[in-house]
Amino acid sequence: MKKHTKLYLLLTLATLLFAFTGCSSIGDITKSAAQSQEEFDALANEIFLDNVQSDSITLNYTLANPESYGITNYKPTLGEFTLEEMKANLAKCENYSARLEKINYKKLTDEQKLTYDIMKDYYKVDDNDQDLLLYYETLSPTVGLQAQLPILYAEYNFYDKDDIDAYLELLPCTYDYFKQIMDFEKLKSDAGLFMSDRSVNDIIDQCAALISDKENNFLISVFNDKVENYEGLTEDEITAYKEKNKDAILNYVIPAYELLIEGLTDLKGTGVNDGGLANFKNGKQYYESLVRSETGSDRDIESLIRLLNKYIQTNIVNMQTLLAKDASLEELASSYTYPMTDPEEILSYLQEAIKERFPDMEKVNYTIKYVHKSLQDFISPAFYLTPALDNYNENSIYINGSDKFDLSEIFTTLAHEGYPGHLFQNVYYAQQNPAPIRSTLNFGGYSEGWATYVEMISYHMSGLDDNLASVLEQNNAIILMMYARADIGINYEGWTRDDCDSYLKSMLGITDEDTCDKFYIAMVEEPANYLQYTIGYIEMMELRSKAEEKLGDKFSEKAYHEFILKTGPSQFYVIDKYLDKWIKSVK
């Protein structure tokens, strides 16, 4: 499966927030516009500061200069991962929602109204949310905390010496945090919601691989390189830092992973479900909430199924039409090569190639890095790490050099991660100087939807024949949509392994036992993950189709892209509301 799970979004370790629809607000009509606007900004800033201080990872990845935002004397922490903390976070969301309702929406500025609309639904809590908390799972082979934390540690930003000291204080927190995770997993087990033995084995194998060579763990070597290259440190300071880091890795981080291995081994066999979420008592209900929060779409599951089927059929017909006109395209599609394969050359080329179809953006720096060998088996072909909102000039794109990935086909992947994908979208939006609160609200559907949307466009920028590019684009879209359809089938409709195998065989011609097995378990272990890409992409296409239909000859692709990028990460139904206003302004 050639799809990528990304790390570009900040990992908020302790906060569990769902995005739901809310109701409109009248607010206090006696207050002046200035008072209402000031009240809203104060609340948004309060929530922002609370979000970024929830854990040190979020703070470090969001702000390069926290003191500029009034954050001082911050104690390094990974936060809390307990059922009680999750309940407290839901109560906090209810409080935010209630306070938003008291603000006079009509007196806000246009930019504030957009932020308000986004926040209103983001912090809305449903009556049954608390009953679904134990369905949440933070451990999984690709997007799980145990898989992502090593990269987040390795890329922890050392803006000054205080950051080095804070990082070294943070590492020992790993053990206690993982202990809380295992306590939560025991609660899941007692409630009959624990993962399958297959999932346990996959996570245990991953954890064991991450700590297999303790004395030479990559978090030791990466840290050593960083402090050696940090300007202004004496030799004695470098030596002391190295020793302290190694001590923390050996005595806290590695034991934390050993704790996971031991705890999961003890709970093995208590999982009662080898299939998708649909097989749990309230699994379908949880999946519906998960899909809304992951995709940012307000469509119900049945509507999403119809939309997926429509796009699958449309793309199949389009591809068959092209192949009927030129039969050689089928052979070319199985043997093509991109004119460019060097990552540096590709990203440099794309920065120029996108200018006709996308708005101009000030140039920023980026560094191409390669995933450490100990992580190659568990990390995607490539990923982008979102920079701090006050330091967006420095960006990192990681490439996985594992033999299992064909880097000769990395052109579209780098378009997805770099230009005009994640890097371009994040930096362009940051350059609009948005309200800080927007940087802490997670909208994977928007971000992955945009990156997938432009990845499809990038086939036509690659130097390939345009008809061949169309065939490759449609084939990729079809596969992605079928993955999403199977995800819904397994986790909402209760498809069995045989049902899934039949679908793969009938739609994609896949019969290989090992491939079918890996596909099915991927959907079970990380439900709704593929939907961020697929539903996000389809929602982007639906918005564009609406704009093209309403504007006709007045539609400009470049102007439309500018609208989407300036609106920024959001729920799609909020973007749709502002799209109507944009269309009227163009007319």
Coordinates of C-alpha atoms in Angstrom, one line a residue:
M1 CA 0.0 0.0 0.0
K2 CA 1.7 3.2 -1.2
K3 CA 0.0 5.7 1.1
H4 CA 1.6 7.8 3.7
T5 CA 0.8 8.5 7.3
K6 CA 2.3 11.8 8.2
L7 CA 3.8 13.5 11.2
Y8 CA 3.3 17.0 9.9
L9 CA 0.6 17.7 12.6
L10 CA 1.5 18.5 16.2
L11 CA 1.0 15.6 18.6
T12 CA -1.0 16.8 21.6
L13 CA -0.3 14.1 24.0
A14 CA -2.9 14.5 26.7
T15 CA -5.9 16.4 25.1
L16 CA -8.7 14.4 23.6
L17 CA -10.9 16.7 21.6
F18 CA -13.7 15.8 19.2
A19 CA -15.1 18.1 16.5
F20 CA -18.9 18.3 16.4
T21 CA -21.5 20.6 15.0
G22 CA -22.9 23.3 17.2
C23 CA -25.7 25.9 17.2
S24 CA -25.5 29.6 16.4
S25 CA -25.1 32.3 19.1
I26 CA -26.7 35.6 19.7
G27 CA -24.5 36.7 22.6
D28 CA -24.7 39.8 24.7
I29 CA -26.3 42.5 22.5
T30 CA -25.5 45.3 25.0
K31 CA -21.8 45.2 24.4
S32 CA -20.1 47.4 21.8
A33 CA -18.3 45.9 18.8
A34 CA -14.9 46.7 20.4
Q35 CA -15.9 45.0 23.6
S36 CA -17.1 41.9 21.8
Q37 CA -14.0 41.7 19.7
E38 CA -11.7 42.1 22.7
E39 CA -13.6 39.5 24.7
F40 CA -13.3 37.0 21.8
D41 CA -9.6 37.6 21.4
A42 CA -9.1 37.2 25.1
L43 CA -10.9 33.8 25.1
A44 CA -9.1 32.6 22.0
N45 CA -5.7 33.6 23.5
E46 CA -6.6 31.9 26.8
I47 CA -7.4 28.6 25.0
F48 CA -4.3 28.9 22.8
L49 CA -2.0 29.3 25.9
D50 CA -3.8 26.4 27.6
N51 CA -3.3 24.2 24.5
V52 CA 0.3 24.9 23.9
Q53 CA 1.2 24.4 27.6
S54 CA -0.6 21.0 27.8
D55 CA 2.7 19.3 27.2
S56 CA 6.3 20.2 26.3
I57 CA 6.2 18.5 22.8
T58 CA 3.3 20.8 21.8
L59 CA 4.9 23.9 23.2
N60 CA 8.3 23.2 21.6
Y61 CA 6.8 22.5 18.2
T62 CA 4.4 25.4 18.3
L63 CA 6.5 28.3 19.7
A64 CA 10.2 29.0 19.2
N65 CA 9.9 32.0 21.6
P66 CA 7.3 31.1 24.3
E67 CA 8.4 34.0 26.4
S68 CA 7.0 36.4 23.7
Y69 CA 3.6 34.9 24.5
G70 CA 4.0 35.4 28.3
I71 CA 5.0 31.8 28.9
T72 CA 7.8 31.6 31.5
N73 CA 8.9 29.2 34.2
Y74 CA 7.3 26.3 32.3
K75 CA 7.9 22.9 33.9
P76 CA 8.7 20.2 31.3
T77 CA 6.0 17.6 31.0
L78 CA 4.4 15.1 28.7
G79 CA 1.0 15.9 30.3
E80 CA -1.4 13.4 31.8
F81 CA -2.9 10.3 30.1
T82 CA -5.7 9.2 32.4
L83 CA -9.4 8.7 32.1
E84 CA -9.9 11.4 34.7
E85 CA -7.8 13.9 32.6
M86 CA -9.9 13.1 29.5
K87 CA -13.1 13.8 31.4
A88 CA -11.6 17.0 32.7
N89 CA -10.8 18.0 29.1
L90 CA -14.3 17.4 28.1
A91 CA -15.5 19.6 30.9
K92 CA -13.0 22.2 29.8
C93 CA -14.4 22.0 26.2
E94 CA -18.0 22.5 27.6
N95 CA -16.7 25.6 29.4
Y96 CA -15.1 27.0 26.3
S97 CA -18.3 26.3 24.3
A98 CA -20.5 28.0 26.9
R99 CA -18.3 31.1 26.9
L100 CA -18.3 31.3 23.2
E101 CA -22.1 31.3 23.2
K102 CA -22.0 34.5 25.3
I103 CA -20.0 36.5 22.7
N104 CA -22.0 38.6 20.2
Y105 CA -21.0 37.0 16.9
K106 CA -22.5 39.7 14.8
K107 CA -20.1 42.3 16.2
L108 CA -16.9 40.4 15.5
T109 CA -14.6 41.1 12.5
D110 CA -14.8 38.8 9.5
E111 CA -11.6 37.1 10.5
Q112 CA -12.9 36.6 14.0
K113 CA -16.1 35.2 12.7
L114 CA -14.2 32.6 10.8
T115 CA -12.2 31.6 13.9
Y116 CA -15.4 31.6 15.9
D117 CA -17.2 29.3 13.5
I118 CA -14.3 26.9 13.6
M119 CA -13.9 27.0 17.4
K120 CA -17.7 26.7 18.0
D121 CA -17.9 23.2 16.5
Y122 CA -14.4 22.1 17.6
Y123 CA -15.3 22.5 21.3
K124 CA -18.9 21.4 21.1
V125 CA -19.4 18.3 23.3
D126 CA -22.1 15.7 22.8
D127 CA -23.9 14.1 25.8
N128 CA -22.5 10.6 25.0
D129 CA -18.8 11.7 24.5
Q130 CA -17.8 10.6 28.0
D131 CA -19.2 7.1 27.4
L132 CA -16.9 6.7 24.4
L133 CA -13.6 7.7 26.0
L134 CA -12.4 4.1 26.5
Y135 CA -12.7 3.5 22.8
Y136 CA -9.8 5.9 22.2
E137 CA -6.5 4.1 21.3
T138 CA -3.1 5.8 21.5
L139 CA -1.1 2.7 20.6
S140 CA -0.9 1.6 16.9
P141 CA 1.9 0.6 14.6
T142 CA 2.1 3.7 12.4
V143 CA 0.3 6.7 14.0
G144 CA 0.5 5.5 17.6
L145 CA 2.3 7.5 20.2
Q146 CA 5.0 4.9 20.7
A147 CA 5.9 5.1 17.0
Q148 CA 5.8 8.9 16.7
L149 CA 7.5 9.9 20.0
P150 CA 11.0 8.9 19.0
I151 CA 10.9 11.2 15.9
L152 CA 9.4 14.0 18.0
Y153 CA 12.2 13.6 20.5
A154 CA 14.8 13.5 17.8
E155 CA 13.5 16.7 16.2
Y156 CA 12.9 18.5 19.5
N157 CA 14.1 22.1 18.7
F158 CA 17.1 23.5 20.5
Y159 CA 16.5 27.2 20.0
D160 CA 18.7 28.1 23.1
K161 CA 20.4 26.3 26.0
D162 CA 17.2 26.4 28.0
D163 CA 15.6 24.1 25.4
I164 CA 18.4 21.6 25.8
D165 CA 17.9 21.6 29.6
A166 CA 14.1 21.3 29.2
Y167 CA 14.5 18.4 26.8
L168 CA 16.8 16.5 29.3
E169 CA 14.2 17.1 32.0
L170 CA 11.4 15.9 29.7
L171 CA 13.0 12.5 28.9
P172 CA 12.5 11.0 32.4
C173 CA 8.8 11.8 32.1
T174 CA 8.5 9.1 29.4
Y175 CA 8.4 6.3 31.9
D176 CA 5.5 7.7 34.0
Y177 CA 3.6 8.7 30.9
F178 CA 3.9 5.2 29.5
K179 CA 2.8 3.8 32.8
Q180 CA -0.4 5.9 32.6
I181 CA -0.9 4.6 29.1
M182 CA -0.7 1.0 30.3
D183 CA -3.1 1.8 33.2
F184 CA -5.5 3.1 30.5
E185 CA -5.0 -0.1 28.4
K186 CA -6.0 -2.1 31.5
L187 CA -9.2 -0.2 31.8
K188 CA -9.9 -0.9 28.1
S189 CA -9.2 -4.6 28.8
D190 CA -11.6 -4.7 31.8
A191 CA -14.3 -3.0 29.6
G192 CA -13.8 -5.6 26.8
L193 CA -12.3 -3.0 24.5
F194 CA -8.7 -4.1 24.3
M195 CA -6.9 -4.6 21.0
S196 CA -6.5 -8.0 19.3
D197 CA -3.5 -10.2 19.8
R198 CA -2.3 -9.4 16.3
S199 CA -2.2 -5.7 17.2
V200 CA -0.4 -6.5 20.4
N201 CA 2.3 -8.5 18.6
D202 CA 2.8 -5.8 16.0
I203 CA 3.3 -3.1 18.6
I204 CA 5.5 -5.3 20.8
D205 CA 7.7 -6.1 17.8
Q206 CA 8.0 -2.4 17.0
C207 CA 8.9 -1.4 20.5
A208 CA 11.5 -4.2 20.7
A209 CA 13.1 -3.0 17.5
L210 CA 13.2 0.6 18.7
I211 CA 15.3 -0.4 21.8
S212 CA 17.2 -3.4 20.4
D213 CA 20.6 -1.8 20.6
K214 CA 20.4 0.1 23.9
E215 CA 23.9 1.6 24.1
N216 CA 23.7 2.8 20.5
N217 CA 20.1 3.9 20.5
F218 CA 19.5 6.5 17.8
L219 CA 18.2 9.1 20.3
I220 CA 21.7 9.0 21.8
S221 CA 23.6 9.5 18.5
V222 CA 21.1 12.2 17.3
F223 CA 21.4 14.2 20.5
N224 CA 25.2 13.9 20.4
D225 CA 25.3 15.4 16.9
K226 CA 22.9 18.2 17.8
V227 CA 24.9 19.4 20.9
E228 CA 28.2 19.0 19.0
N229 CA 26.9 21.4 16.3
Y230 CA 25.2 23.8 18.8
E231 CA 27.2 27.0 18.8
G232 CA 28.4 28.4 22.1
L233 CA 28.8 25.3 24.1
T234 CA 32.1 24.5 25.8
E235 CA 33.6 21.0 25.6
D236 CA 32.8 20.4 29.2
E237 CA 29.1 21.4 28.6
I238 CA 28.9 19.1 25.6
T239 CA 30.3 16.2 27.5
A240 CA 28.0 16.8 30.4
Y241 CA 24.9 17.1 28.1
K242 CA 25.9 13.8 26.4
E243 CA 26.2 11.9 29.6
K244 CA 22.9 13.3 31.0
N245 CA 21.1 12.4 27.8
K246 CA 22.5 8.9 27.6
D247 CA 21.5 8.3 31.3
A248 CA 17.9 9.5 30.6
I249 CA 17.6 7.2 27.5
L250 CA 19.0 4.2 29.2
N251 CA 17.2 4.7 32.6
Y252 CA 13.9 6.2 31.5
V253 CA 13.1 6.0 27.8
I254 CA 14.2 2.5 27.1
P255 CA 12.6 1.2 30.3
A256 CA 9.4 2.9 29.3
Y257 CA 9.3 0.9 26.1
E258 CA 10.1 -2.2 28.1
L259 CA 7.2 -1.4 30.3
L260 CA 4.9 -1.3 27.3
I261 CA 6.2 -4.6 26.1
E262 CA 5.7 -6.2 29.5
G263 CA 2.3 -4.6 30.0
L264 CA 0.9 -5.5 26.6
T265 CA 2.2 -9.1 26.9
D266 CA 0.3 -9.4 30.2
L267 CA -2.9 -8.1 28.6
K268 CA -2.5 -10.3 25.5
G269 CA -5.4 -12.6 25.1
T270 CA -7.9 -10.3 26.7
G271 CA -9.0 -8.7 23.4
V272 CA -12.3 -10.1 22.3
N273 CA -12.4 -8.5 18.9
D274 CA -10.2 -9.4 15.9
G275 CA -12.2 -7.1 13.6
G276 CA -13.2 -3.5 13.2
L277 CA -14.8 -1.1 15.6
A278 CA -18.3 -2.1 14.4
N279 CA -17.9 -5.4 16.4
F280 CA -17.9 -3.4 19.7
K281 CA -21.1 -2.5 21.5
N282 CA -20.8 1.3 20.8
G283 CA -18.2 0.9 18.1
K284 CA -20.2 2.3 15.2
Q285 CA -21.1 5.3 17.3
Y286 CA -17.5 5.9 18.2
Y287 CA -16.5 5.4 14.5
E288 CA -18.9 8.1 13.5
S289 CA -17.4 10.5 15.9
L290 CA -13.9 9.5 14.9
V291 CA -14.7 10.1 11.2
R292 CA -16.1 13.5 11.9
S293 CA -13.0 14.6 13.9
E294 CA -10.5 13.0 11.5
T295 CA -12.0 14.3 8.3
G296 CA -13.7 17.5 9.2
S297 CA -16.7 16.5 7.1
D298 CA -20.2 16.8 8.5
R299 CA -21.6 14.1 6.1
D300 CA -23.1 11.0 7.7
I301 CA -21.5 7.6 6.9
E302 CA -24.1 6.6 4.3
S303 CA -23.5 9.9 2.5
L304 CA -19.7 9.3 2.5
I305 CA -20.2 5.8 1.1
R306 CA -22.3 7.2 -1.8
L307 CA -19.8 9.9 -2.4
L308 CA -16.9 7.4 -2.5
N309 CA -18.8 5.1 -4.9
K310 CA -19.5 8.0 -7.2
Y311 CA -15.9 9.1 -7.3
I312 CA -14.7 5.5 -7.8
Q313 CA -17.0 5.0 -10.7
T314 CA -16.2 8.4 -12.3
N315 CA -12.5 7.8 -12.1
I316 CA -12.8 4.2 -13.5
V317 CA -14.8 5.5 -16.5
N318 CA -12.3 8.3 -17.1
M319 CA -9.4 5.9 -17.0
Q320 CA -11.1 3.4 -19.2
T321 CA -11.9 6.1 -21.7
L322 CA -8.2 7.1 -21.9
L323 CA -7.1 3.5 -22.3
A324 CA -9.6 2.9 -25.0
K325 CA -8.3 5.8 -27.0
D326 CA -4.6 4.8 -26.5
A327 CA -4.0 1.2 -25.5
S328 CA -0.3 1.8 -25.1
L329 CA -1.0 3.9 -21.9
E330 CA -1.6 0.7 -20.0
E331 CA 1.9 -0.6 -20.6
L332 CA 3.4 2.8 -20.1
A333 CA 1.6 3.1 -16.7
S334 CA 3.4 -0.1 -15.5
S335 CA 6.9 0.9 -16.7
Y336 CA 7.2 4.7 -16.6
T337 CA 10.0 6.6 -14.9
Y338 CA 10.0 10.2 -13.7
P339 CA 12.4 12.6 -15.4
M340 CA 13.6 13.6 -11.9
T341 CA 14.4 11.4 -8.9
D342 CA 16.8 13.5 -6.8
P343 CA 14.8 15.0 -3.9
E344 CA 16.7 18.3 -3.9
E345 CA 16.2 18.7 -7.6
I346 CA 12.5 17.8 -7.4
L347 CA 11.8 20.3 -4.6
S348 CA 13.7 23.0 -6.4
Y349 CA 11.8 22.3 -9.6
L350 CA 8.4 22.2 -7.9
Q351 CA 8.9 25.7 -6.3
E352 CA 9.0 27.1 -9.8
A353 CA 6.6 24.8 -11.5
I354 CA 3.7 25.6 -9.2
K355 CA 3.8 29.4 -9.7
E356 CA 1.2 29.4 -12.6
R357 CA -1.4 27.5 -10.6
F358 CA -0.8 28.5 -7.0
P359 CA -0.3 31.9 -5.3
D360 CA 3.1 33.3 -4.7
M361 CA 4.8 32.7 -1.3
E362 CA 7.9 34.1 0.3
K363 CA 10.8 31.7 0.1
V364 CA 11.7 29.7 3.2
N365 CA 14.4 27.3 4.2
Y366 CA 13.9 23.5 4.2
T367 CA 16.2 20.6 5.0
I368 CA 15.9 17.1 3.6
K369 CA 16.6 14.4 6.3
Y370 CA 16.6 10.7 6.2
V371 CA 14.9 8.4 8.7
H372 CA 17.2 6.5 11.0
K373 CA 17.5 2.8 10.2
S374 CA 15.9 1.7 13.4
L375 CA 12.7 3.5 12.4
Q376 CA 12.5 2.6 8.7
D377 CA 10.2 -0.3 9.1
F378 CA 7.6 1.7 10.9
I379 CA 7.7 5.1 9.2
S380 CA 6.0 6.3 6.0
P381 CA 7.9 6.9 2.7
A382 CA 8.2 10.6 3.7
F383 CA 6.8 13.1 6.1
Y384 CA 6.9 16.8 6.9
L385 CA 7.2 18.3 10.4
T386 CA 5.2 21.5 11.0
P387 CA 7.5 24.3 12.1
A388 CA 6.8 26.6 15.0
L389 CA 4.3 29.4 14.1
D390 CA 6.9 32.0 15.0
N391 CA 9.7 30.2 13.2
Y392 CA 8.2 29.0 10.0
N393 CA 11.3 29.8 7.9
E394 CA 12.9 26.6 9.0
N395 CA 11.3 23.4 7.7
S396 CA 12.2 19.7 7.7
I397 CA 11.1 16.9 5.2
Y398 CA 12.0 13.4 6.1
I399 CA 12.6 10.6 3.6
N400 CA 12.5 6.9 4.4
G401 CA 15.4 5.3 2.6
S402 CA 14.2 1.7 3.3
D403 CA 14.5 -0.8 0.5
K404 CA 10.8 -1.4 0.6
F405 CA 10.1 2.0 -0.8
D406 CA 10.9 2.9 -4.4
L407 CA 12.5 6.3 -4.2
S408 CA 12.6 6.6 -8.0
E409 CA 8.8 7.3 -7.7
I410 CA 9.2 10.0 -5.0
F411 CA 8.2 12.9 -7.2
T412 CA 4.5 13.0 -6.2
T413 CA 5.4 12.1 -2.6
L414 CA 7.6 15.2 -2.4
A415 CA 4.8 17.3 -4.0
H416 CA 2.5 16.0 -1.2
E417 CA 5.0 16.8 1.6
G418 CA 6.7 19.9 0.1
Y419 CA 5.5 22.1 -2.8
P420 CA 2.6 22.6 -3.2
G421 CA 1.7 20.2 -0.3
H422 CA 2.2 20.4 3.4
L423 CA 5.2 22.7 3.5
F424 CA 3.6 25.2 1.1
Q425 CA 0.2 25.1 2.8
N426 CA 1.6 25.5 6.3
V427 CA 4.0 28.2 5.5
Y428 CA 1.6 30.1 3.2
Y429 CA -1.0 30.2 5.9
A430 CA 1.6 31.1 8.6
Q431 CA 2.6 34.1 6.5
Q432 CA -1.0 35.4 6.7
N433 CA -0.4 36.0 10.4
P434 CA -3.5 34.1 11.6
A435 CA -4.8 34.1 15.2
P436 CA -2.4 31.8 17.2
I437 CA -5.4 29.6 18.3
R438 CA -5.6 28.3 14.7
S439 CA -2.2 26.6 15.0
T440 CA -3.4 24.4 17.8
L441 CA -6.6 23.1 16.2
N442 CA -6.2 19.8 14.5
F443 CA -7.8 19.3 11.1
G444 CA -6.2 16.3 9.4
G445 CA -8.9 16.2 6.8
Y446 CA -8.1 19.7 5.5
S447 CA -4.3 19.2 5.7
E448 CA -4.2 15.7 4.2
G449 CA -7.0 16.5 1.8
W450 CA -5.0 19.5 0.5
A451 CA -1.8 17.5 0.2
T452 CA -3.6 14.6 -1.6
Y453 CA -5.4 17.1 -3.9
V454 CA -2.1 18.7 -5.0
E455 CA -0.4 15.3 -5.2
M456 CA -2.9 14.4 -7.9
I457 CA -2.2 17.7 -9.7
S458 CA 1.6 17.1 -9.5
Y459 CA 1.4 14.1 -11.9
H460 CA 0.8 16.8 -14.5
M461 CA 3.9 18.8 -13.4
S462 CA 6.2 15.8 -13.5
G463 CA 7.3 15.9 -17.1
L464 CA 5.3 12.8 -18.1
D465 CA 2.9 12.7 -21.0
D466 CA -0.3 14.4 -20.0
N467 CA -2.5 11.4 -20.8
L468 CA -0.2 9.1 -18.9
A469 CA -0.3 11.5 -16.0
S470 CA -4.1 11.4 -16.1
V471 CA -4.1 7.6 -16.0
L472 CA -1.7 7.5 -13.1
E473 CA -3.6 10.2 -11.2
Q474 CA -7.0 8.4 -11.6
N475 CA -5.5 5.0 -10.7
N476 CA -4.0 6.5 -7.5
A477 CA -7.3 8.1 -6.7
I478 CA -9.3 4.9 -7.3
I479 CA -7.0 2.9 -5.0
L480 CA -7.1 5.5 -2.3
M481 CA -10.9 5.6 -2.4
M482 CA -11.2 1.9 -2.3
Y483 CA -9.0 1.8 0.8
A484 CA -11.3 4.3 2.4
R485 CA -14.4 2.3 1.3
A486 CA -12.9 -0.8 2.9
D487 CA -12.1 1.2 6.1
I488 CA -15.8 2.1 6.4
G489 CA -16.9 -1.4 5.6
I490 CA -14.6 -3.0 8.2
N491 CA -15.2 -0.4 11.0
Y492 CA -18.8 0.6 10.4
E493 CA -20.5 -2.1 8.5
G494 CA -18.7 -5.0 10.2
W495 CA -17.0 -6.5 7.2
T496 CA -15.2 -9.8 8.0
R497 CA -11.8 -10.7 6.7
D498 CA -13.6 -12.7 3.9
D499 CA -15.7 -9.7 3.1
C500 CA -12.6 -7.5 2.8
D501 CA -10.8 -10.1 0.6
S502 CA -13.8 -10.4 -1.7
Y503 CA -13.9 -6.6 -2.1
L504 CA -10.1 -6.4 -2.9
K505 CA -10.4 -9.2 -5.4
S506 CA -13.5 -7.8 -7.2
M507 CA -12.3 -4.2 -7.3
L508 CA -8.5 -4.4 -7.5
G509 CA -7.8 -8.0 -8.5
I510 CA -5.8 -8.6 -5.3
T511 CA -5.7 -12.2 -4.2
D512 CA -2.3 -12.5 -2.5
E513 CA -2.9 -13.8 1.0
D514 CA -0.2 -11.7 2.6
T515 CA -1.3 -8.5 1.0
C516 CA -4.9 -9.0 2.0
D517 CA -3.9 -9.8 5.5
K518 CA -1.8 -6.6 5.9
F519 CA -4.5 -4.5 4.4
Y520 CA -7.2 -5.8 6.7
I521 CA -5.1 -5.5 9.9
A522 CA -4.1 -1.9 8.9
M523 CA -7.8 -0.9 8.8
V524 CA -8.4 -2.6 12.1
E525 CA -5.4 -1.1 13.9
E526 CA -5.8 2.5 12.7
P527 CA -9.5 3.1 11.8
A528 CA -10.4 6.2 9.8
N529 CA -6.7 7.0 9.1
Y530 CA -7.1 6.7 5.4
L531 CA -10.2 8.8 5.5
Q532 CA -8.2 11.9 6.3
Y533 CA -6.6 11.6 2.9
T534 CA -9.5 10.3 0.9
I535 CA -12.5 12.2 2.3
G536 CA -10.3 15.3 2.7
Y537 CA -9.4 15.0 -1.0
I538 CA -13.0 14.5 -2.1
E539 CA -14.2 17.4 0.0
M540 CA -11.5 19.6 -1.7
M541 CA -12.8 18.4 -5.1
E542 CA -16.4 19.0 -4.2
L543 CA -15.6 22.6 -3.1
R544 CA -13.7 23.2 -6.4
S545 CA -16.5 21.7 -8.5
K546 CA -19.0 24.0 -6.7
A547 CA -16.8 27.1 -7.4
E548 CA -16.3 26.1 -11.1
E549 CA -20.0 25.5 -11.6
K550 CA -21.0 28.8 -9.9
L551 CA -18.4 31.0 -11.5
G552 CA -18.1 29.4 -15.0
D553 CA -15.6 31.5 -17.1
K554 CA -14.8 33.6 -14.1
F555 CA -13.3 30.7 -12.2
S556 CA -9.5 31.0 -11.7
E557 CA -7.7 27.9 -10.4
K558 CA -5.0 30.1 -8.9
A559 CA -7.5 32.4 -7.1
Y560 CA -9.4 29.4 -5.8
H561 CA -6.2 27.9 -4.4
E562 CA -5.5 31.3 -2.7
F563 CA -9.0 31.2 -1.1
I564 CA -8.5 27.7 0.3
L565 CA -5.0 28.5 1.6
K566 CA -6.0 31.8 3.2
T567 CA -9.0 30.3 4.8
G568 CA -6.7 27.7 6.4
P569 CA -7.3 24.5 8.3
S570 CA -10.9 24.0 9.2
Q571 CA -14.0 21.8 9.0
F572 CA -15.1 21.5 5.4
Y573 CA -18.7 22.7 6.1
V574 CA -17.2 25.9 7.5
I575 CA -15.0 26.4 4.4
D576 CA -18.1 25.8 2.3
K577 CA -19.9 28.7 4.0
Y578 CA -17.1 31.1 3.3
L579 CA -16.8 29.7 -0.3
D580 CA -20.3 31.1 -0.9
K581 CA -19.1 34.5 0.2
W582 CA -16.0 34.2 -2.0
I583 CA -18.0 33.2 -5.0
K584 CA -20.3 36.3 -4.6
S585 CA -17.2 38.5 -4.3
V586 CA -15.8 37.1 -7.5
K587 CA -19.1 37.5 -9.3

